[in-house]
């Protein structure tokens, strides 16, 4: 008897099978696959990539084509890769209109160019002030403060834990005096300032508000952003001080204070940047960041705040990595998902609450130390992705990022890269110019779906704080990061100048920061403590501790809670209490956090 | 038997411990480790000193060394030199891998090396990874750091370096 087992059809066995798998190609596409693609593949097969030790291999041991996040990529996208009920109106909509796929402004960048905001800070406030003036003179349109590690961790420059770290990763700030120096000669009513500060965010913001007030600036008019995103610290960046609940309370204090007194200031920048830098995929960056947003809204609502009061002040911060289309899809998906979260989950009525406004920074993690000038090209591609994704503001990394803080030359080239994109490339003339690309729309939809899956998991865990305490996002990121590193080592992912195309090279000139900053700051602190009224400082710190220990409770719309810490912080910084003293006072009340270590 | 390498190499070894305890990453079976004396696994302390929390590199390396058959202890964040050397002593490690990206290496690394000397642990191989300016590399090597791995270094290069340079216990070193 002959074997009647049905034989596989010719197409299933052939290299063009993927054209038919899980999609419904048109007659014309089928015809193309059979008569053009199949012969082409027979004549010259596609190039194999990677090594047999790789992470994502087909049956022949060759790496599959994937995005940098490991998402499989097809060789060609057509209308067969869009949902069957696809229509422009249903899935995309118009710029400035829900669900904001194509951007939040009806006129794209014609109305308002993205803000060129270079993250900068090093050594002493005096030296950083000079760099700020240089950046503003060179055409930068906003400032972004990088603080050193002791400031980020709430220690003064003379604390033992600060040894060797003062002024190294950013500017050292100890007291109001340093913030006065930092912004000396810079008009804070006219310049928007972003501050990358998290655990001690409200302390530094209080200092900023006092300096602005002393300059004669109106709090109702000043604008800028404090990062203030503590959740991503527990997830990725790890600059936390207090336990999650206490930290969340301090964050909600700033929401409450800001919505009443500083209506144009963003009191948070919910950040995916650091999640991505810790090695996450694009999808994890998207999903964890937006879910952090959900957590903040829920905590604020529990305080009694109206979502439409603080919703418009929530801003976001994403990474711009190497995979051009995946990144653009990520920004587009983010706008759609956030719109739905605010509209459907939180019933926001004010359309401004549903707009996802975001800052972007190119991916520091993608910049190797080898052949650093190549990083100029990487940064340009990444920045172009962010602009095509509709970012509101942008930081481009300097090419020497993996070597040290940028030299003045490297910082200038980074800014010039943005200016070339804005004024020479032509991409800013048309809104969402890649909208409608089959590939891009397919990626955008996949990211939305992937985010929905993560949202479901995080909801089931009881929210982000609970998930963090279980180590869930940390574990997901560590796994992705390791898989990526293996893909690099197997040459599935090529990094030019690192795992291919390498050369011997001479050392590059870098910005070198020595330990004179530590001595300078320590001397200033000593003088300050001798000059100020230490009794007054102690009284202010005691009042702060008393407020911090009280449950802020619910408030009526428009009021702020009697134990909101912001007014007490402002009084403490006016008395020249230092960052370290204030954070030590809050440590006494809240204790400190130690993480679950995941490798 | 080496057909099982892949399976064992990729086992899920995620563990949860408080920051102030040490995380012991289980390693692969002994026989995977071919160039080292088969009866003794290379024991590595991966440490993250200073205030910085950028731990992607430290964690990736911890897993890579484990997958290469070494026994890895990851300290978690914000370890002082004293804590690191104390852990190295307690855990009787052959290698200490320090990850520093913040620029604090000149304050931290010499203290670790001094403490090792004081505890007669000069035979412990100390390697450093992170963002280290060129002008500091020679000094650090001169004071006893065996190798400095900058961003972009392949995991395999680090594994090979450790295998080639680690000093066996109880055997006098030539230097």
XYZ file of C-alpha atoms in Angstrom:
774
model
C 0.000 0.000 0.000
C 1.369 3.410 -0.856
C 1.663 5.857 2.040
C -1.365 8.173 1.923
C -0.061 10.604 4.508
C -0.890 13.982 2.952
C 2.292 15.548 1.688
C 3.048 19.148 2.548
C 2.072 21.531 -0.178
C 4.834 22.919 -2.286
C 4.451 26.365 -0.777
C 4.665 25.239 2.853
C 8.056 23.719 2.214
C 9.378 26.538 0.122
C 11.307 29.587 1.298
C 8.326 31.777 0.450
C 6.091 30.051 3.029
C 6.189 33.076 5.318
C 4.312 35.123 2.734
C 1.289 32.916 3.398
C 1.631 32.174 7.112
C -0.960 33.954 9.247
C -1.808 36.554 6.640
C -4.064 36.962 3.665
C -2.023 38.210 0.748
C -3.826 39.576 -2.272
C -3.849 37.635 -5.530
C -1.223 40.028 -6.850
C 1.047 39.460 -3.835
C 0.690 35.660 -4.179
C 1.559 35.960 -7.812
C 4.612 38.080 -6.949
C 5.726 35.597 -4.291
C 5.519 32.652 -6.620
C 6.853 34.230 -9.783
C 9.298 36.873 -8.623
C 10.331 36.166 -5.024
C 10.705 32.381 -5.258
C 13.016 32.456 -8.291
C 15.019 35.281 -6.738
C 15.545 33.266 -3.549
C 16.510 30.230 -5.536
C 19.074 32.173 -7.485
C 20.632 33.886 -4.486
C 19.524 32.906 -0.982
C 19.352 35.550 1.759
C 22.543 36.148 3.696
C 22.882 34.054 6.850
C 23.669 36.056 9.998
C 24.938 35.190 13.444
C 26.716 32.231 14.975
C 25.273 28.886 16.140
C 25.570 30.090 19.752
C 22.967 32.736 19.100
C 19.613 33.381 20.691
C 17.035 33.330 17.917
C 17.856 30.734 15.322
C 15.974 29.062 12.507
C 16.214 25.353 11.735
C 19.434 25.901 9.777
C 21.130 27.543 12.762
C 20.980 30.996 11.206
C 19.747 33.995 13.111
C 16.342 35.303 12.146
C 15.979 38.900 11.102
C 14.677 40.761 14.129
C 14.495 44.269 15.529
C 17.052 45.178 18.163
C 14.428 44.074 20.710
C 14.235 40.623 19.146
C 10.887 41.092 17.367
C 10.843 39.111 14.081
C 10.871 41.304 10.988
C 9.390 40.224 7.636
C 11.206 40.831 4.389
C 8.289 42.817 2.989
C 5.225 44.482 4.463
C 2.058 45.056 2.449
C -1.584 45.776 3.168
C -1.847 42.088 4.162
C 0.051 43.013 7.359
C -2.635 45.413 8.538
C -5.808 44.275 10.361
C -8.620 43.136 8.112
C -10.829 46.007 9.292
C -8.077 48.567 8.680
C -9.176 52.049 7.781
C -7.330 55.338 8.074
C -9.983 56.979 10.227
C -10.398 54.028 12.541
C -6.723 53.330 13.226
C -4.833 56.571 12.699
C -6.898 59.738 12.842
C -5.482 63.188 12.220
C -2.679 65.033 14.032
C -3.991 66.919 17.036
C -6.973 64.571 17.199
C -7.575 61.379 19.230
C -5.974 58.899 19.445
C -3.044 61.162 18.451
C -1.214 58.464 16.491
C 0.112 61.130 14.162
C 1.085 63.617 16.853
C -0.423 65.986 19.370
C -0.189 69.147 17.258
C -2.325 69.722 14.164
C 0.597 71.505 12.488
C 3.375 69.138 13.552
C 6.700 70.975 13.876
C 5.573 73.871 11.671
C 3.880 75.511 14.643
C 6.492 74.685 17.234
C 9.894 73.146 16.584
C 11.011 70.546 19.133
C 12.938 72.041 22.037
C 16.653 71.376 21.777
C 17.400 70.573 25.373
C 20.907 69.343 26.107
C 21.357 67.518 29.412
C 24.363 69.047 31.044
C 26.053 69.486 34.361
C 29.484 68.782 35.759
C 31.889 69.793 38.468
C 30.880 72.916 40.396
C 27.794 75.107 39.903
C 30.152 77.872 38.751
C 31.550 75.754 35.882
C 28.132 74.395 34.874
C 26.699 77.918 34.779
C 29.359 78.755 32.163
C 28.405 75.674 30.082
C 24.702 76.675 30.250
C 25.447 80.140 28.971
C 27.491 78.594 26.160
C 24.658 76.214 25.204
C 22.057 78.988 25.202
C 24.359 81.195 23.132
C 24.827 78.318 20.646
C 21.098 78.077 19.995
C 19.965 75.564 22.631
C 16.393 76.402 23.533
C 16.129 74.986 27.057
C 18.317 73.743 29.882
C 18.503 70.329 31.471
C 20.390 69.877 34.714
C 22.499 66.789 35.384
C 23.255 66.407 39.088
C 26.144 64.465 40.576
C 25.539 61.202 42.433
C 25.757 62.610 45.973
C 23.007 65.129 45.088
C 20.903 62.393 43.459
C 21.255 60.279 46.586
C 20.600 63.139 49.003
C 24.111 63.483 50.451
C 26.147 66.667 50.855
C 29.551 66.932 49.186
C 31.289 66.490 52.552
C 29.488 63.247 53.456
C 31.775 60.166 53.616
C 29.646 58.363 50.985
C 30.310 61.227 48.560
C 34.056 60.671 48.467
C 35.291 60.463 44.901
C 31.848 61.172 43.440
C 31.493 64.946 43.837
C 30.883 66.708 40.521
C 31.760 63.584 38.515
C 28.444 62.602 36.864
C 26.857 66.007 37.043
C 26.910 69.231 38.971
C 27.308 69.173 42.753
C 24.488 70.985 44.565
C 24.486 71.282 48.333
C 22.363 74.305 49.183
C 20.264 77.155 47.810
C 23.517 79.056 47.381
C 24.624 76.559 44.699
C 21.330 76.889 42.794
C 21.695 80.671 42.895
C 25.139 80.282 41.299
C 23.902 77.659 38.817
C 21.276 79.969 37.327
C 23.129 83.239 37.828
C 22.494 85.521 34.834
C 19.859 83.153 33.365
C 16.266 84.451 33.275
C 14.116 81.666 34.733
C 10.848 83.194 33.541
C 12.044 82.930 29.935
C 14.116 79.731 30.024
C 12.503 76.339 30.483
C 14.574 74.161 32.780
C 14.403 70.440 33.190
C 15.976 68.808 36.223
C 16.935 65.156 36.327
C 16.368 64.559 39.991
C 14.205 61.913 41.605
C 14.430 60.903 45.254
C 15.299 64.451 46.391
C 13.232 66.012 43.564
C 11.010 68.095 45.812
C 14.058 69.465 47.661
C 15.768 70.630 44.472
C 12.493 71.942 43.080
C 11.959 73.966 46.263
C 15.433 75.476 45.741
C 14.584 76.262 42.128
C 11.305 77.951 43.071
C 13.030 80.114 45.675
C 15.748 81.175 43.215
C 13.079 81.986 40.600
C 11.144 84.004 43.158
C 14.275 85.896 44.220
C 14.916 86.733 40.556
C 11.434 88.267 40.424
C 10.002 85.480 38.218
C 6.294 84.704 38.537
C 5.588 81.090 39.627
C 2.478 81.134 37.471
C 4.649 81.746 34.408
C 7.781 79.678 34.923
C 7.927 76.420 33.017
C 10.108 73.376 33.066
C 10.165 69.835 34.347
C 11.366 67.908 37.351
C 11.920 64.229 36.566
C 10.521 63.122 39.933
C 9.823 59.592 38.636
C 10.634 57.379 41.581
C 9.093 54.193 40.172
C 11.680 53.881 37.435
C 14.365 54.320 40.070
C 13.238 51.137 41.786
C 12.884 49.438 38.392
C 16.037 50.535 36.629
C 18.132 53.509 37.668
C 18.324 52.568 41.361
C 18.740 56.041 42.846
C 16.114 55.598 45.523
C 16.360 56.676 49.150
C 13.074 56.002 50.959
C 10.681 53.036 50.659
C 8.149 53.160 47.777
C 5.071 54.356 49.701
C 6.919 57.281 51.302
C 8.490 58.214 47.969
C 5.110 58.118 46.239
C 3.682 60.415 48.900
C 6.435 62.983 48.236
C 5.700 62.769 44.492
C 1.973 63.343 45.026
C 2.836 66.340 47.254
C 4.520 67.948 44.243
C 1.518 67.180 41.973
C -0.778 68.817 44.475
C 1.451 71.842 45.021
C 2.248 72.271 41.336
C -1.318 72.151 40.073
C -2.117 75.094 42.345
C 1.015 77.261 42.324
C 3.030 76.445 39.183
C 0.459 75.606 36.488
C 3.027 75.580 33.659
C 5.591 73.379 35.379
C 5.657 69.630 34.668
C 5.861 68.028 38.080
C 6.915 64.680 36.667
C 8.627 63.205 33.647
C 7.596 59.566 33.602
C 10.693 57.967 32.235
C 11.318 54.983 30.053
C 14.796 56.208 29.226
C 16.497 54.530 32.160
C 14.458 51.361 31.795
C 15.823 51.044 28.256
C 19.349 51.930 29.352
C 19.125 49.086 31.869
C 18.728 46.781 28.886
C 14.976 46.480 28.325
C 13.330 45.942 24.963
C 11.416 48.739 23.242
C 8.173 47.075 24.290
C 9.210 46.831 27.945
C 10.229 50.479 27.882
C 6.832 51.425 26.488
C 4.742 49.197 28.736
C 6.536 49.758 32.062
C 6.699 53.519 31.550
C 3.046 53.933 30.701
C 2.072 51.630 33.528
C 4.169 53.757 35.892
C 1.940 56.581 34.646
C -1.126 54.570 35.635
C 0.302 54.073 39.128
C 0.935 57.811 39.618
C -2.586 58.701 38.500
C -4.070 56.162 40.903
C -2.047 57.480 43.854
C -2.997 61.070 42.985
C -6.660 60.145 42.779
C -6.411 58.480 46.169
C -5.162 61.839 47.525
C -8.352 63.328 46.149
C -6.840 65.127 43.160
C -8.951 65.484 40.027
C -7.354 63.752 37.047
C -8.000 66.811 34.893
C -6.196 69.056 37.359
C -2.844 67.270 37.313
C -3.242 65.154 34.148
C -2.111 67.948 31.814
C 1.130 68.319 33.834
C 2.222 64.699 33.398
C 5.007 64.439 30.854
C 7.040 61.524 29.564
C 10.613 60.751 28.639
C 11.673 58.060 26.190
C 14.875 56.605 24.811
C 15.872 56.796 21.132
C 17.725 53.589 20.337
C 19.240 52.300 17.109
C 16.343 50.394 15.572
C 14.868 53.223 13.549
C 11.372 51.955 12.706
C 10.782 50.182 15.991
C 11.558 53.403 17.842
C 9.226 55.512 15.709
C 6.494 52.916 16.221
C 7.125 53.060 19.979
C 6.441 56.802 20.195
C 3.311 56.508 18.054
C 2.008 53.561 20.092
C 2.754 55.454 23.330
C 0.475 58.330 22.343
C -2.360 55.952 21.466
C -2.062 53.839 24.602
C -1.847 56.872 26.925
C -4.840 58.485 25.263
C -6.900 55.364 25.950
C -5.600 55.011 29.507
C -6.595 58.564 30.406
C -9.871 58.514 28.515
C -11.143 55.029 29.305
C -9.422 53.973 32.518
C -9.410 57.360 34.282
C -12.348 59.082 32.536
C -10.397 62.281 31.861
C -12.624 64.974 30.355
C -10.028 67.588 29.519
C -8.394 66.634 26.224
C -5.069 68.015 27.455
C -4.995 65.283 30.103
C -4.997 62.676 27.338
C -2.063 64.105 25.362
C 1.215 62.266 25.756
C 3.929 64.908 25.591
C 7.456 63.594 25.716
C 11.124 64.375 25.801
C 13.576 62.028 24.104
C 17.240 61.308 24.664
C 19.382 59.234 22.350
C 20.580 55.931 23.788
C 23.744 56.324 25.824
C 23.886 52.557 26.205
C 24.253 52.178 22.422
C 27.424 54.254 22.265
C 30.614 52.204 22.575
C 34.006 53.529 23.599
C 35.578 52.051 20.459
C 35.935 54.425 17.475
C 33.847 57.021 19.342
C 33.456 59.363 16.366
C 31.146 56.725 14.838
C 28.728 57.664 17.598
C 27.981 60.922 15.796
C 26.315 58.837 13.068
C 24.448 56.687 15.586
C 23.150 59.713 17.442
C 21.974 61.320 14.191
C 19.966 58.234 13.237
C 18.484 57.896 16.714
C 17.588 61.586 16.866
C 15.971 61.377 13.441
C 13.795 58.526 14.754
C 12.704 60.646 17.724
C 11.804 63.559 15.464
C 9.879 61.324 13.060
C 8.107 59.942 16.137
C 6.965 63.444 17.099
C 9.026 64.228 20.208
C 8.416 67.574 21.945
C 12.002 67.977 23.045
C 15.274 66.248 22.419
C 18.691 65.623 23.897
C 21.334 64.238 21.577
C 24.215 62.426 23.257
C 27.748 63.539 22.701
C 29.943 61.037 20.878
C 32.272 60.675 23.857
C 29.487 59.523 26.193
C 31.127 56.139 26.835
C 34.425 57.801 27.716
C 33.467 60.645 30.030
C 31.202 63.673 30.315
C 31.268 65.555 27.010
C 33.961 68.008 26.028
C 32.708 71.353 24.724
C 33.397 70.235 21.131
C 31.456 66.995 21.542
C 28.555 68.859 23.176
C 28.443 71.319 20.276
C 28.394 68.592 17.618
C 25.517 66.918 19.469
C 23.489 70.129 19.396
C 24.417 70.784 15.757
C 23.077 67.319 14.883
C 19.634 68.401 16.086
C 19.864 71.631 14.177
C 20.765 69.775 10.974
C 17.739 67.504 11.410
C 15.471 70.458 12.177
C 16.616 72.846 9.478
C 18.358 70.867 6.724
C 16.815 67.404 6.423
C 13.303 68.563 5.565
C 11.638 66.016 7.872
C 10.093 68.708 10.060
C 8.041 70.204 7.243
C 5.433 67.433 7.129
C 3.581 65.901 10.060
C 4.254 62.190 10.749
C 5.728 61.679 7.283
C 6.047 57.896 7.741
C 2.402 57.427 8.757
C 0.736 54.850 6.538
C 3.892 52.815 5.994
C 2.767 49.178 6.180
C 5.827 48.245 8.204
C 5.517 51.133 10.633
C 1.775 50.699 11.151
C 2.242 46.969 11.727
C 4.985 47.619 14.313
C 2.881 50.309 16.005
C -0.061 47.926 16.384
C 2.162 45.105 17.668
C 3.634 47.374 20.327
C 0.148 48.451 21.415
C -0.889 44.819 21.745
C 2.290 43.915 23.624
C 1.717 46.825 26.028
C -1.837 45.605 26.670
C -0.447 42.170 27.635
C 1.992 43.712 30.113
C -0.783 45.936 31.511
C -2.881 42.844 32.175
C -0.013 41.152 34.024
C 0.743 44.243 36.106
C -2.924 44.751 36.961
C -3.075 41.144 38.112
C -0.084 41.752 40.412
C -1.900 44.645 42.039
C -0.042 47.504 40.376
C 3.523 48.642 39.812
C 4.613 49.128 43.430
C 3.630 45.519 44.142
C 5.312 44.306 40.956
C 8.516 46.147 41.897
C 8.506 44.590 45.361
C 8.300 41.174 43.664
C 11.171 42.135 41.349
C 9.035 41.522 38.261
C 10.018 44.398 35.963
C 13.634 44.139 37.174
C 13.710 40.454 36.218
C 12.112 41.026 32.801
C 14.708 43.698 32.017
C 17.679 41.666 33.260
C 16.617 38.767 31.048
C 16.198 40.972 27.956
C 19.515 42.636 28.601
C 21.346 39.327 28.815
C 19.678 37.921 25.699
C 20.706 41.025 23.763
C 24.302 40.733 24.949
C 24.371 37.104 23.791
C 22.978 38.101 20.412
C 25.795 40.644 20.110
C 28.445 38.099 21.004
C 26.996 35.651 18.464
C 27.171 38.454 15.894
C 23.446 38.277 15.309
C 23.545 41.959 16.093
C 26.519 43.789 14.664
C 27.925 46.788 16.501
C 30.274 48.532 14.132
C 33.728 48.921 15.623
C 32.937 46.547 18.487
C 32.134 43.044 17.270
C 33.011 43.789 13.651
C 35.018 46.358 11.697
C 37.328 47.048 14.619
C 40.690 48.823 14.428
C 43.486 49.783 16.804
C 43.136 53.394 17.818
C 44.734 56.183 19.799
C 43.182 57.558 22.979
C 40.763 60.454 22.590
C 40.771 63.777 24.350
C 38.118 63.823 27.073
C 36.745 66.097 29.774
C 38.595 65.106 32.946
C 37.125 66.065 36.294
C 39.525 65.966 39.198
C 38.903 66.167 42.919
C 39.224 69.940 43.289
C 35.409 70.178 43.054
C 35.066 68.101 46.199
C 37.384 70.421 48.100
C 35.679 73.516 46.658
C 32.180 72.334 47.629
C 33.316 71.195 51.056
C 34.844 74.608 51.758
C 31.655 76.354 50.622
C 29.568 74.137 52.903
C 31.780 74.912 55.878
C 31.468 78.638 55.236
C 27.700 78.359 54.809
C 27.240 76.498 58.078
C 29.244 79.205 59.833
C 27.202 82.016 58.260
C 23.572 80.903 58.387
C 21.364 80.616 61.467
C 21.690 76.974 62.430
C 18.834 77.345 64.950
C 16.555 78.515 62.175
C 17.636 75.540 60.032
C 16.851 73.135 62.877
C 13.403 74.667 63.446
C 12.589 74.351 59.739
C 13.794 70.760 59.631
C 11.716 69.871 62.697
C 8.610 71.401 61.112
C 9.316 69.447 57.916
C 9.672 66.203 59.848
C 6.386 66.806 61.645
C 4.568 67.401 58.334
C 6.238 64.413 56.685
C 5.136 62.136 59.506
C 1.459 63.075 59.082
C -0.863 61.371 56.618
C -1.713 64.054 54.062
C -5.212 62.586 53.722
C -7.737 63.605 51.114
C -8.120 67.200 50.010
C -10.812 69.256 48.408
C -10.197 70.147 44.806
C -8.068 73.296 44.553
C -6.690 73.149 48.101
C -3.480 71.585 49.252
C -3.172 69.291 52.211
C -2.051 70.895 55.494
C 0.786 68.397 55.723
C 1.937 68.699 52.097
C 5.732 68.769 52.466
C 6.366 71.360 49.722
C 5.732 74.532 51.783
C 7.950 73.125 54.577
C 10.692 72.280 52.113
C 10.555 75.799 50.699
C 10.973 77.272 54.185
C 13.861 74.905 54.925
C 15.775 75.774 51.746
C 15.173 79.496 52.325
C 16.987 79.041 55.627
C 19.825 77.414 53.625
C 19.293 73.897 54.943
C 21.349 71.619 52.677
C 20.193 68.777 50.432
C 21.936 66.328 52.752
C 20.379 67.765 55.910
C 16.875 67.757 54.456
C 17.167 64.218 53.113
C 18.618 63.043 56.429
C 15.582 64.540 58.186
C 13.249 62.668 55.824
C 15.288 59.459 56.249
C 14.604 59.742 59.975
C 10.874 59.812 59.270
C 10.634 57.312 56.428
C 13.656 55.046 56.724
C 15.546 53.808 53.677
C 14.878 51.164 51.051
C 16.987 48.152 50.127
C 16.155 46.359 46.922
C 15.689 42.749 45.986
C 18.789 41.988 43.907
C 18.107 40.239 40.641
C 20.714 38.901 38.223
C 28.250 14.541 27.518
C 28.882 18.074 26.378
C 25.650 18.007 24.424
C 23.993 19.254 27.591
C 26.019 22.435 27.748
C 23.333 24.638 26.283
C 20.614 23.308 28.547
C 22.568 23.839 31.719
C 24.058 27.067 30.538
C 20.702 28.766 30.226
C 18.951 27.671 33.337
C 16.940 30.351 35.028
C 18.866 31.356 38.098
C 17.059 34.452 39.241
C 16.998 34.739 42.987
C 15.723 37.385 45.353
C 17.639 38.482 48.401
C 17.846 41.712 50.372
C 20.449 44.208 49.184
C 22.553 43.720 52.268
C 22.864 39.987 51.727
C 24.896 38.472 48.929
C 23.329 36.871 45.965
C 24.915 33.581 45.097
C 24.373 32.750 41.481
C 24.349 28.992 40.996
C 26.865 27.917 38.424
C 27.008 25.265 35.764
C 28.189 21.732 36.450
C 31.889 21.342 37.146
C 32.740 19.523 33.976
C 31.806 22.523 31.851
C 34.826 24.309 33.099
C 37.600 22.793 31.057
C 40.673 25.009 31.407
C 40.509 25.333 35.199
C 41.412 22.585 37.605
C 38.377 20.364 37.447
C 38.094 19.978 41.209
C 37.772 23.687 41.901
C 35.392 26.215 40.418
C 36.567 29.759 39.905
C 34.795 31.889 42.492
C 34.098 35.486 41.522
C 32.737 38.377 43.541
C 31.014 40.888 41.246
C 30.745 44.143 43.155
C 29.138 47.500 42.519
C 30.850 50.108 44.734
C 29.984 53.776 45.054
C 26.653 55.582 44.804
C 25.885 54.721 41.183
C 22.991 52.402 40.402
C 23.729 51.555 36.761
C 23.953 47.805 37.228
C 23.215 46.438 33.736
C 26.876 45.666 33.093
C 27.484 44.077 36.497
C 24.435 41.851 36.130
C 25.169 40.809 32.554
C 28.743 39.925 33.497
C 27.576 38.031 36.594
C 25.395 35.859 34.386
C 28.021 35.422 31.695
C 30.630 34.253 34.218
C 28.135 31.870 35.733
C 27.228 30.512 32.312
C 30.947 29.989 31.758
C 31.033 27.679 34.769
C 32.216 30.025 37.504
C 30.587 30.508 40.855
C 29.450 34.106 41.061
C 28.480 36.159 44.075
C 26.863 39.495 43.227
C 26.993 42.033 46.041
C 24.177 44.309 44.950
C 24.491 48.092 44.990
C 26.399 50.669 47.024
C 29.119 48.569 48.574
C 31.983 50.217 50.417
C 35.545 48.902 49.869
C 35.354 47.422 53.376
C 32.150 45.544 52.557
C 33.636 44.258 49.301
C 36.871 42.974 50.811
C 35.014 41.493 53.736
C 32.711 39.639 51.348
C 35.688 38.458 49.298
C 37.276 37.099 52.464
C 34.104 35.410 53.695
C 33.393 33.877 50.318
C 37.027 32.911 49.671
C 36.887 34.187 46.094
C 39.627 34.007 43.496
C 38.488 37.055 41.591
C 36.881 40.415 42.363
C 35.155 42.187 39.488
C 34.388 45.840 40.209
C 31.916 47.791 38.091
C 32.315 51.577 38.277
C 30.808 54.040 35.819
C 30.633 57.158 37.959
C 34.223 58.371 37.938
C 34.821 57.406 41.554
C 37.356 54.700 40.643
C 40.386 56.652 41.897
C 38.831 56.892 45.350
C 37.481 53.352 45.489
C 39.888 50.997 43.715
C 43.086 51.850 45.670
C 41.177 51.323 48.928
C 40.005 47.900 47.806
C 43.569 46.968 46.834
C 44.977 48.257 50.138
C 42.455 46.302 52.152
C 43.244 43.161 50.164
C 46.930 43.589 50.961
C 46.205 44.157 54.638
C 44.200 40.943 54.693
C 46.959 39.054 52.835
C 44.670 38.501 49.901
C 47.072 39.732 47.218
C 46.457 36.576 45.239
C 42.894 37.666 44.478
C 42.652 38.784 40.858
C 41.058 42.230 40.663
C 39.454 43.320 37.399
C 37.579 46.528 36.714
C 34.842 47.350 34.234
C 33.082 50.580 33.367
C 33.838 54.087 32.216
C 37.489 54.702 33.038
C 39.397 57.607 31.433
C 42.590 56.612 29.625
C 44.763 58.783 31.853
C 43.723 56.728 34.890
C 44.259 53.286 33.377
C 48.006 53.049 33.824
C 47.913 54.128 37.461
C 45.167 51.670 38.269
C 47.029 48.835 36.591
C 50.222 49.857 38.349
C 48.488 49.684 41.713
C 47.345 46.142 41.019
C 44.267 46.012 38.812
C 44.853 43.076 36.454
C 42.606 44.301 33.649
C 40.250 47.136 32.809
C 37.325 46.425 30.507
C 35.720 49.420 28.804
C 32.173 49.617 27.307
C 31.860 47.296 24.333
C 34.107 44.538 25.701
C 32.842 41.074 24.769
C 31.702 38.909 27.677
C 33.821 36.102 26.286
C 36.962 38.239 26.425
C 36.391 38.757 30.150
C 35.768 35.049 30.702
C 38.969 34.152 28.849
C 40.996 36.733 30.724
C 39.862 35.433 34.081
C 40.525 31.812 33.134
C 44.009 32.667 31.921
C 45.008 34.826 34.890
C 43.279 33.494 37.965
C 45.693 32.168 40.577
C 45.026 28.792 42.133
C 44.769 28.682 45.914
C 47.699 27.471 47.957
C 50.155 27.626 45.064
C 52.825 30.328 45.353
C 52.530 32.806 42.493
C 55.493 33.483 40.275
C 55.321 37.293 40.566
